[in-house]
Amino acid sequence: MEQNMIYDVSYMEALKRGFKQYATFSGRASRSEFWRFMVSREIIINSIGVLSIIVDMIFGETSDISDYTIWLFIIMHLIYLMPTIAYSCRRLHDIGRSGMTLFMVLIPIVGFFVLLSDFVKQGYVSSNVYGERTSYVVVTPTEEEQIGIERTASLREDVTMGALAIILYIWVFVYDFIPAAWIAYNTSGLQ
């Protein structure tokens, strides 16, 4: 294999790249690299949200520990903000779109779905104005030992990690936001 060959990344490697290139808005990011970063991010952040829920159940919502876990949840969102924006720009570059396309998220509902459809598209197979192709070589368990890079996640692992991220997200949403919305609705007098 060539020395300069770029290998497909594991979840941990995608996280490392995200933080090493937290302010790199140039270049491209493959679909698998982007989604592995996003899924890892969601699992970590929502695990802290679930921890906050469990702490609330054990110690009550008014305890100091509960406040600390909520602050930890907020701080983690802020820590991941810049790498997420940078990765998103590089992902858009991979399909030939400008990073300014991220501003579409400001269009209610429609903007989110347009961006989501862009994020799942396959990147250009050749170079574009943003750089060279980002098609990566899969790392097998045998090559893992030879080159010192974690093996590429299998489809089963990708599906499992995605399902875990969705379950955690739904748990945090249902436990924290639905009751708060219901209380706000009932106290507003709009019954």
Short mmCIF file of C-alpha atoms in Angstrom, two decimals:
data_model
loop_
_atom_site.label_atom_id
_atom_site.label_comp_id
_atom_site.label_asym_id
_atom_site.label_seq_id
_atom_site.Cartn_x
_atom_site.Cartn_y
_atom_site.Cartn_z
CA MET A 1 0.00 0.00 0.00
CA GLU A 2 1.07 3.57 -0.61
CA GLN A 3 2.49 5.67 2.21
CA ASN A 4 0.18 8.62 1.53
CA MET A 5 -3.00 6.55 1.29
CA ILE A 6 -5.82 7.81 3.49
CA TYR A 7 -7.55 5.11 5.49
CA ASP A 8 -11.17 4.88 6.50
CA VAL A 9 -11.52 5.82 10.15
CA SER A 10 -13.00 4.29 13.26
CA TYR A 11 -15.30 6.20 15.60
CA MET A 12 -12.43 7.14 17.91
CA GLU A 13 -10.24 8.27 15.02
CA ALA A 14 -13.09 10.43 13.67
CA LEU A 15 -13.38 12.10 17.09
CA LYS A 16 -9.62 12.67 17.23
CA ARG A 17 -9.63 14.21 13.74
CA GLY A 18 -12.55 16.42 14.70
CA PHE A 19 -10.64 17.92 17.61
CA LYS A 20 -7.28 18.07 15.81
CA GLN A 21 -8.93 19.94 12.93
CA TYR A 22 -11.47 21.83 15.06
CA ALA A 23 -10.94 25.09 13.16
CA THR A 24 -10.10 23.67 9.72
CA PHE A 25 -12.83 24.76 7.36
CA SER A 26 -10.93 23.94 4.17
CA GLY A 27 -10.64 20.53 2.57
CA ARG A 28 -13.12 17.68 2.49
CA ALA A 29 -14.56 15.07 4.87
CA SER A 30 -16.00 11.79 3.65
CA ARG A 31 -19.52 10.71 4.47
CA SER A 32 -18.35 7.91 6.79
CA GLU A 33 -15.87 10.13 8.63
CA PHE A 34 -18.50 12.85 9.15
CA TRP A 35 -21.23 10.50 10.35
CA ARG A 36 -18.90 8.59 12.67
CA PHE A 37 -17.91 11.87 14.28
CA MET A 38 -21.54 12.99 14.59
CA VAL A 39 -22.74 9.68 16.05
CA SER A 40 -19.85 9.60 18.55
CA ARG A 41 -20.63 13.19 19.51
CA GLU A 42 -24.31 12.42 20.06
CA ILE A 43 -23.55 9.33 22.13
CA ILE A 44 -21.17 11.25 24.41
CA ILE A 45 -23.40 14.31 24.83
CA ASN A 46 -26.61 12.34 25.29
CA SER A 47 -24.92 9.95 27.73
CA ILE A 48 -24.25 13.00 29.87
CA GLY A 49 -27.91 13.94 29.44
CA VAL A 50 -28.96 10.48 30.59
CA LEU A 51 -26.54 10.77 33.53
CA SER A 52 -28.25 14.04 34.41
CA ILE A 53 -31.65 12.33 34.29
CA ILE A 54 -30.46 9.50 36.55
CA VAL A 55 -28.93 11.99 39.01
CA ASP A 56 -32.25 13.89 39.05
CA MET A 57 -34.11 10.66 39.83
CA ILE A 58 -31.76 9.73 42.66
CA PHE A 59 -31.04 13.08 44.30
CA GLY A 60 -33.96 15.22 43.15
CA GLU A 61 -33.96 18.05 40.63
CA THR A 62 -32.94 20.66 43.19
CA SER A 63 -29.66 19.06 44.32
CA ASP A 64 -26.24 20.56 43.64
CA ILE A 65 -25.19 17.39 41.81
CA SER A 66 -28.11 17.87 39.43
CA ASP A 67 -26.94 21.40 38.67
CA TYR A 68 -23.41 20.18 37.96
CA THR A 69 -24.58 17.54 35.50
CA ILE A 70 -26.70 20.11 33.67
CA TRP A 71 -23.70 22.44 33.43
CA LEU A 72 -21.57 19.54 32.20
CA PHE A 73 -24.19 18.86 29.50
CA ILE A 74 -24.07 22.52 28.39
CA ILE A 75 -20.26 22.65 28.47
CA MET A 76 -20.02 19.51 26.32
CA HIS A 77 -22.29 21.11 23.73
CA LEU A 78 -20.03 24.16 23.66
CA ILE A 79 -16.88 22.02 23.39
CA TYR A 80 -18.31 20.19 20.38
CA LEU A 81 -19.70 23.31 18.66
CA MET A 82 -16.61 24.38 16.69
CA PRO A 83 -15.50 20.88 15.57
CA THR A 84 -19.09 20.15 14.46
CA ILE A 85 -19.27 23.32 12.36
CA ALA A 86 -15.83 22.63 10.84
CA TYR A 87 -16.69 18.99 10.04
CA SER A 88 -20.00 20.08 8.53
CA CYS A 89 -18.25 22.59 6.26
CA ARG A 90 -15.76 19.98 5.11
CA ARG A 91 -18.61 17.51 4.50
CA LEU A 92 -20.41 20.08 2.34
CA HIS A 93 -17.15 20.67 0.45
CA ASP A 94 -17.03 16.93 -0.30
CA ILE A 95 -20.27 17.22 -2.30
CA GLY A 96 -19.15 20.45 -3.97
CA ARG A 97 -21.16 22.90 -1.84
CA SER A 98 -19.88 25.95 0.00
CA GLY A 99 -19.63 25.93 3.78
CA MET A 100 -22.01 28.90 3.73
CA THR A 101 -24.73 26.35 2.96
CA LEU A 102 -24.75 25.71 6.73
CA PHE A 103 -26.75 28.92 7.13
CA MET A 104 -29.69 27.02 5.64
CA VAL A 105 -30.24 25.64 9.12
CA LEU A 106 -31.66 29.07 9.96
CA ILE A 107 -34.63 28.38 7.66
CA PRO A 108 -37.16 26.72 9.97
CA ILE A 109 -37.75 22.99 9.35
CA VAL A 110 -36.92 23.03 5.61
CA GLY A 111 -33.31 24.12 6.12
CA PHE A 112 -32.59 21.20 8.45
CA PHE A 113 -33.90 18.63 5.97
CA VAL A 114 -32.05 20.19 3.03
CA LEU A 115 -28.79 20.04 5.01
CA LEU A 116 -29.53 16.49 6.14
CA SER A 117 -30.01 15.43 2.51
CA ASP A 118 -26.67 17.06 1.64
CA PHE A 119 -24.89 15.31 4.50
CA VAL A 120 -26.01 11.85 3.33
CA LYS A 121 -25.02 12.36 -0.33
CA GLN A 122 -21.97 10.59 -1.69
CA GLY A 123 -19.03 12.92 -2.27
CA TYR A 124 -17.51 13.67 -5.65
CA VAL A 125 -15.36 10.79 -6.85
CA SER A 126 -12.80 13.18 -8.32
CA SER A 127 -11.18 16.34 -7.04
CA ASN A 128 -13.23 19.51 -6.87
CA VAL A 129 -12.49 23.15 -5.96
CA TYR A 130 -12.24 22.14 -2.29
CA GLY A 131 -9.59 19.45 -2.66
CA GLU A 132 -8.85 15.87 -3.55
CA ARG A 133 -11.22 12.93 -3.37
CA THR A 134 -12.02 11.60 0.10
CA SER A 135 -12.69 7.98 -0.70
CA TYR A 136 -10.91 6.03 1.99
CA VAL A 137 -9.34 2.60 2.04
CA VAL A 138 -10.97 0.17 4.48
CA VAL A 139 -8.64 -1.07 7.23
CA THR A 140 -9.00 -4.81 7.87
CA PRO A 141 -8.05 -6.48 11.19
CA THR A 142 -4.86 -7.80 9.56
CA GLU A 143 -3.84 -4.34 8.34
CA GLU A 144 -4.71 -2.86 11.74
CA GLU A 145 -1.67 -4.53 13.30
CA GLN A 146 0.59 -3.68 10.37
CA ILE A 147 -0.14 0.05 10.07
CA GLY A 148 -1.24 0.87 13.63
CA ILE A 149 -4.66 2.32 12.76
CA GLU A 150 -7.90 0.96 14.23
CA ARG A 151 -9.85 -1.21 11.82
CA THR A 152 -12.75 0.31 9.96
CA ALA A 153 -16.12 -0.11 11.64
CA SER A 154 -18.41 -2.70 10.06
CA LEU A 155 -21.92 -1.95 8.85
CA ARG A 156 -23.28 -3.75 11.92
CA GLU A 157 -21.22 -1.50 14.20
CA ASP A 158 -22.37 1.58 12.30
CA VAL A 159 -26.03 0.58 12.65
CA THR A 160 -25.59 -0.27 16.35
CA MET A 161 -23.86 3.03 17.11
CA GLY A 162 -26.50 4.97 15.17
CA ALA A 163 -29.33 3.19 16.98
CA LEU A 164 -27.68 3.87 20.34
CA ALA A 165 -27.34 7.57 19.51
CA ILE A 166 -31.01 7.77 18.49
CA ILE A 167 -32.20 5.92 21.61
CA LEU A 168 -30.18 8.21 23.90
CA TYR A 169 -31.41 11.29 22.05
CA ILE A 170 -35.05 10.21 22.33
CA TRP A 171 -34.62 9.36 26.03
CA VAL A 172 -33.17 12.80 26.82
CA PHE A 173 -35.80 14.55 24.70
CA VAL A 174 -38.77 12.68 26.17
CA TYR A 175 -37.60 12.95 29.77
CA ASP A 176 -36.47 16.59 29.75
CA PHE A 177 -38.36 18.49 27.10
CA ILE A 178 -41.83 16.96 26.86
CA PRO A 179 -42.66 17.47 30.57
CA ALA A 180 -41.22 21.00 30.48
CA ALA A 181 -43.36 21.85 27.44
CA TRP A 182 -46.43 20.35 29.11
CA ILE A 183 -45.86 22.40 32.29
CA ALA A 184 -45.34 25.58 30.24
CA TYR A 185 -48.51 24.86 28.30
CA ASN A 186 -50.56 24.28 31.46
CA THR A 187 -49.26 27.38 33.25
CA SER A 188 -49.87 29.65 30.27
CA GLY A 189 -53.63 29.41 30.67
CA LEU A 190 -54.21 28.17 27.12
CA GLN A 191 -56.27 25.17 28.18
#
